[in-house]
Tab-separated table of C-alpha atoms in Angstrom:
chain	number	residue	atom	x	y	z
M	1	UNK	CA	-5.399	-3.093	18.161
M	2	UNK	CA	-4.868	-3.870	14.471
M	3	UNK	CA	-4.835	-0.360	13.121
M	4	UNK	CA	-2.455	2.236	11.835
M	5	UNK	CA	-3.700	5.674	12.854
M	6	UNK	CA	-2.736	8.769	10.905
M	7	UNK	CA	-3.315	12.382	11.869
M	8	UNK	CA	-4.422	14.782	10.633
M	9	UNK	CA	-6.787	13.358	7.998
M	10	UNK	CA	-6.637	16.548	5.960
M	11	UNK	CA	-4.014	19.296	5.858
M	12	UNK	CA	-3.788	22.486	3.847
M	13	UNK	CA	-0.479	24.322	4.048
M	14	UNK	CA	1.262	27.190	2.350
M	15	UNK	CA	4.603	26.814	0.655
M	16	UNK	CA	6.391	28.596	3.509
M	17	UNK	CA	4.744	26.619	6.303
M	18	UNK	CA	6.200	23.871	8.460
M	19	UNK	CA	3.882	21.031	9.385
M	20	UNK	CA	4.124	17.421	10.539
M	21	UNK	CA	2.210	14.260	9.763
M	22	UNK	CA	1.863	11.662	12.494
M	23	UNK	CA	1.460	7.900	12.344
M	24	UNK	CA	0.918	5.497	15.231
M	25	UNK	CA	0.586	1.717	15.531
M	26	UNK	CA	0.370	-0.560	18.557
M	27	UNK	CA	0.691	-3.917	16.833
M	28	UNK	CA	4.336	-4.387	17.781
M	29	UNK	CA	5.399	-4.011	14.155
M	30	UNK	CA	9.075	-3.079	13.866
M	31	UNK	CA	9.039	-1.710	10.325
M	32	UNK	CA	7.183	1.454	9.401
M	33	UNK	CA	6.834	3.086	6.020
M	34	UNK	CA	5.817	6.344	4.386
M	35	UNK	CA	4.155	6.172	0.973
M	36	UNK	CA	2.921	8.958	-1.299
M	37	UNK	CA	-0.099	8.429	-3.529
M	38	UNK	CA	-1.161	10.786	-6.300
M	39	UNK	CA	-4.698	10.644	-7.672
M	40	UNK	CA	-5.432	7.526	-9.737
M	41	UNK	CA	-1.914	6.183	-9.157
M	42	UNK	CA	-0.514	3.442	-6.929
M	43	UNK	CA	1.289	4.297	-3.696
M	44	UNK	CA	5.000	4.993	-4.067
M	45	UNK	CA	7.493	4.317	-1.313
M	46	UNK	CA	9.248	7.273	0.306
M	47	UNK	CA	10.935	5.936	3.457
M	48	UNK	CA	11.348	2.747	5.472
M	49	UNK	CA	12.244	2.541	9.151
M	50	UNK	CA	13.308	-0.750	10.676
M	51	UNK	CA	13.832	-0.930	14.426
M	52	UNK	CA	13.570	2.875	14.578
M	53	UNK	CA	16.425	3.333	12.113
M	54	UNK	CA	16.033	4.711	8.613
M	55	UNK	CA	16.807	1.846	6.257
M	56	UNK	CA	15.471	3.065	2.906
M	57	UNK	CA	15.188	6.588	1.499
M	58	UNK	CA	13.852	6.548	-2.049
M	59	UNK	CA	15.743	9.714	-3.004
M	60	UNK	CA	13.062	11.882	-1.455
M	61	UNK	CA	13.704	15.680	-1.491
M	62	UNK	CA	14.989	17.086	1.791
M	63	UNK	CA	11.825	19.155	2.251
M	64	UNK	CA	10.409	15.856	3.562
M	65	UNK	CA	12.071	14.790	6.799
M	66	UNK	CA	11.055	11.529	8.502
M	67	UNK	CA	11.445	10.773	12.168
M	68	UNK	CA	10.825	7.638	14.233
M	69	UNK	CA	10.797	8.649	17.937
M	70	UNK	CA	9.948	5.116	19.111
M	71	UNK	CA	8.730	1.774	17.823
M	72	UNK	CA	5.088	2.920	17.726
M	73	UNK	CA	5.412	6.362	16.202
M	74	UNK	CA	6.449	7.698	12.827
M	75	UNK	CA	6.438	11.356	11.851
M	76	UNK	CA	6.916	13.135	8.553
M	77	UNK	CA	8.055	16.739	8.864
M	78	UNK	CA	7.190	19.007	5.967
M	79	UNK	CA	8.894	22.280	5.063
M	80	UNK	CA	8.866	24.519	2.007
M	81	UNK	CA	6.681	22.156	0.001
M	82	UNK	CA	5.587	22.727	-3.574
M	83	UNK	CA	2.060	22.466	-4.998
M	84	UNK	CA	3.088	19.260	-6.790
M	85	UNK	CA	3.636	17.678	-3.365
M	86	UNK	CA	-0.122	17.679	-2.865
M	87	UNK	CA	-1.107	14.024	-2.480
M	88	UNK	CA	-2.377	11.360	-0.099
M	89	UNK	CA	0.391	10.408	2.336
M	90	UNK	CA	0.074	6.891	3.654
M	91	UNK	CA	1.786	5.272	6.586
M	92	UNK	CA	2.157	1.505	6.838
M	93	UNK	CA	3.713	-1.001	9.204
M	94	UNK	CA	4.763	-4.626	8.980
M	95	UNK	CA	5.869	-7.382	11.318
M	96	UNK	CA	9.167	-9.196	11.179
M	97	UNK	CA	9.044	-12.794	10.018
M	98	UNK	CA	10.179	-15.154	7.293
M	99	UNK	CA	8.194	-13.289	4.692
M	100	UNK	CA	6.937	-10.425	6.807
M	101	UNK	CA	3.357	-10.056	7.863
M	102	UNK	CA	0.904	-8.084	5.775
M	103	UNK	CA	1.679	-4.436	5.369
M	104	UNK	CA	-1.075	-2.602	7.247
M	105	UNK	CA	-1.893	0.843	5.910
M	106	UNK	CA	-3.457	3.814	7.627
M	107	UNK	CA	-6.213	5.850	5.995
M	108	UNK	CA	-3.772	8.556	5.036
M	109	UNK	CA	-3.383	12.306	5.299
M	110	UNK	CA	-4.669	14.228	2.310
M	111	UNK	CA	-2.231	17.100	1.880
M	112	UNK	CA	-2.916	20.188	-0.195
M	113	UNK	CA	-0.104	22.686	-0.744
M	114	UNK	CA	-1.275	26.146	-1.762
B	1	UNK	CA	14.456	-3.162	-9.298
B	2	UNK	CA	11.081	-4.828	-9.092
B	3	UNK	CA	8.414	-3.975	-11.643
B	4	UNK	CA	4.790	-5.089	-11.330
B	5	UNK	CA	2.372	-4.961	-14.244
B	6	UNK	CA	-1.370	-5.247	-13.653
B	7	UNK	CA	-4.225	-5.917	-16.068
B	8	UNK	CA	-6.877	-4.903	-16.857
B	9	UNK	CA	-6.914	-1.248	-15.856
B	10	UNK	CA	-10.722	-1.263	-15.664
B	11	UNK	CA	-13.136	-4.154	-15.316
B	12	UNK	CA	-16.924	-4.045	-15.380
B	13	UNK	CA	-18.904	-7.115	-14.385
B	14	UNK	CA	-22.509	-7.901	-13.650
B	15	UNK	CA	-23.430	-8.636	-10.069
B	16	UNK	CA	-22.962	-12.330	-9.386
B	17	UNK	CA	-20.329	-12.797	-12.081
B	18	UNK	CA	-16.660	-13.526	-11.412
B	19	UNK	CA	-13.804	-11.039	-11.766
B	20	UNK	CA	-10.175	-11.863	-12.468
B	21	UNK	CA	-7.250	-9.451	-12.218
B	22	UNK	CA	-3.763	-10.494	-13.297
B	23	UNK	CA	-0.295	-9.294	-12.343
B	24	UNK	CA	3.219	-10.124	-13.395
B	25	UNK	CA	6.412	-9.294	-11.533
B	26	UNK	CA	10.021	-9.102	-12.629
B	27	UNK	CA	12.203	-9.856	-9.594
B	28	UNK	CA	12.446	-13.578	-8.846
B	29	UNK	CA	13.581	-12.719	-5.301
B	30	UNK	CA	10.120	-11.339	-4.458
B	31	UNK	CA	8.370	-13.718	-2.093
B	32	UNK	CA	5.298	-11.914	-0.800
B	33	UNK	CA	2.318	-10.917	-2.954
B	34	UNK	CA	-0.563	-9.025	-1.337
B	35	UNK	CA	-3.726	-7.656	-2.861
B	36	UNK	CA	-5.254	-4.419	-1.641
B	37	UNK	CA	-8.693	-2.897	-2.073
B	38	UNK	CA	-8.866	0.880	-1.957
B	39	UNK	CA	-12.127	2.748	-1.665
B	40	UNK	CA	-12.457	6.448	-2.315
B	41	UNK	CA	-10.801	8.543	0.377
B	42	UNK	CA	-9.396	5.556	2.240
B	43	UNK	CA	-6.059	3.821	2.553
B	44	UNK	CA	-5.393	0.460	0.874
B	45	UNK	CA	-6.943	-2.457	2.753
B	46	UNK	CA	-5.280	-5.855	2.596
B	47	UNK	CA	-7.795	-8.403	1.325
B	48	UNK	CA	-5.620	-11.442	0.704
B	49	UNK	CA	-1.969	-12.302	0.313
B	50	UNK	CA	0.159	-15.224	-0.789
B	51	UNK	CA	3.720	-16.229	-0.123
B	52	UNK	CA	6.076	-17.879	-2.554
B	53	UNK	CA	5.889	-21.268	-0.850
B	54	UNK	CA	2.165	-21.544	-1.672
B	55	UNK	CA	0.453	-21.852	-5.056
B	56	UNK	CA	-3.094	-20.919	-4.129
B	57	UNK	CA	-4.997	-19.403	-1.249
B	58	UNK	CA	-8.708	-18.887	-0.764
B	59	UNK	CA	-10.768	-16.811	1.627
B	60	UNK	CA	-14.516	-17.096	1.075
B	61	UNK	CA	-15.254	-15.395	-2.302
B	62	UNK	CA	-11.666	-14.322	-2.864
B	63	UNK	CA	-8.789	-16.455	-4.101
B	64	UNK	CA	-5.247	-15.781	-5.232
B	65	UNK	CA	-3.041	-17.999	-7.367
B	66	UNK	CA	0.704	-17.764	-7.858
B	67	UNK	CA	2.841	-19.183	-10.643
B	68	UNK	CA	6.449	-18.599	-9.588
B	69	UNK	CA	7.901	-19.997	-12.788
B	70	UNK	CA	5.980	-17.576	-14.959
B	71	UNK	CA	6.083	-14.822	-12.321
B	72	UNK	CA	2.319	-14.408	-12.496
B	73	UNK	CA	-0.248	-14.019	-9.757
B	74	UNK	CA	-3.966	-13.441	-10.039
B	75	UNK	CA	-6.919	-12.359	-7.935
B	76	UNK	CA	-10.236	-14.140	-8.393
B	77	UNK	CA	-13.454	-12.759	-6.952
B	78	UNK	CA	-16.553	-14.933	-7.281
B	79	UNK	CA	-20.208	-13.941	-6.868
B	80	UNK	CA	-19.338	-10.264	-7.114
B	81	UNK	CA	-21.434	-7.743	-5.219
B	82	UNK	CA	-21.819	-3.965	-5.668
B	83	UNK	CA	-19.738	-3.397	-2.536
B	84	UNK	CA	-16.800	-5.060	-4.300
B	85	UNK	CA	-16.578	-1.972	-6.517
B	86	UNK	CA	-13.262	-0.273	-5.753
B	87	UNK	CA	-9.681	0.050	-6.998
B	88	UNK	CA	-7.650	-3.126	-6.552
B	89	UNK	CA	-3.859	-3.112	-6.366
B	90	UNK	CA	-1.513	-6.059	-6.556
B	91	UNK	CA	1.939	-5.738	-5.046
B	92	UNK	CA	5.196	-7.625	-4.636
B	93	UNK	CA	7.863	-7.536	-1.970
B	94	UNK	CA	10.902	-9.363	-0.654
B	95	UNK	CA	9.279	-9.259	2.765
B	96	UNK	CA	9.813	-7.428	6.038
B	97	UNK	CA	11.493	-4.070	5.801
B	98	UNK	CA	11.561	-4.140	2.038
B	99	UNK	CA	9.860	-2.030	-0.554
B	100	UNK	CA	6.315	-3.017	-1.481
B	101	UNK	CA	5.986	-2.377	-5.213
B	102	UNK	CA	2.463	-1.857	-6.501
B	103	UNK	CA	0.833	-2.536	-9.830
B	104	UNK	CA	-0.968	0.354	-11.524
B	105	UNK	CA	-4.367	-0.689	-10.164
B	106	UNK	CA	-7.641	-2.017	-11.550
B	107	UNK	CA	-10.928	-0.140	-11.237
B	108	UNK	CA	-13.585	-2.792	-10.650
B	109	UNK	CA	-17.209	-1.833	-11.230
B	110	UNK	CA	-19.917	-4.292	-10.268
B	111	UNK	CA	-23.225	-3.440	-11.893
B	112	UNK	CA	-26.432	-4.425	-10.153
């Protein structure tokens, strides 16, 4: 299995809703990442988990709350989002090594906040 | 922090021609340089990567070169095909567990 699986593929939520994005990989990668991508822009890092511990938080607002329940799963909990948070949310994973293996990306969750 | 610049922003080529996309990076500690292809509605797909201990790498029609001294790396696609049309991103990283910093992207259009 060489894939990163993200669910759901599409999500529409109101500003008062609470929702979660899910990411799963079974490649034995020990680092997992959340990226946000706006239209016609490159992905921007939000969070990094290494060995299930949060290692990097790129000053992301607290309405985004990451969670890594185990080495294969990564969640992103969403609460009280704003319309400007609408974007493609990408999960990625990478393998430990001298330079790290390629970062493998999922297909993303397209989030629309209304 | 790391900054990656990518040029050109758009590139149109005739089918069968070659395409070259160039990137520069700022942090000399970066040691991993992947290239991603992103099609509409999909996540970035790794197409080739190079590490700082190598100057060139080739995979069929795709090649990447790295000049550590100048902090440049480039993607070369030969014999382009319409299915090569997509957005291409370069990126730089210090490796495992570190931030992957992307260039702004290049829209490649291959005309048949």
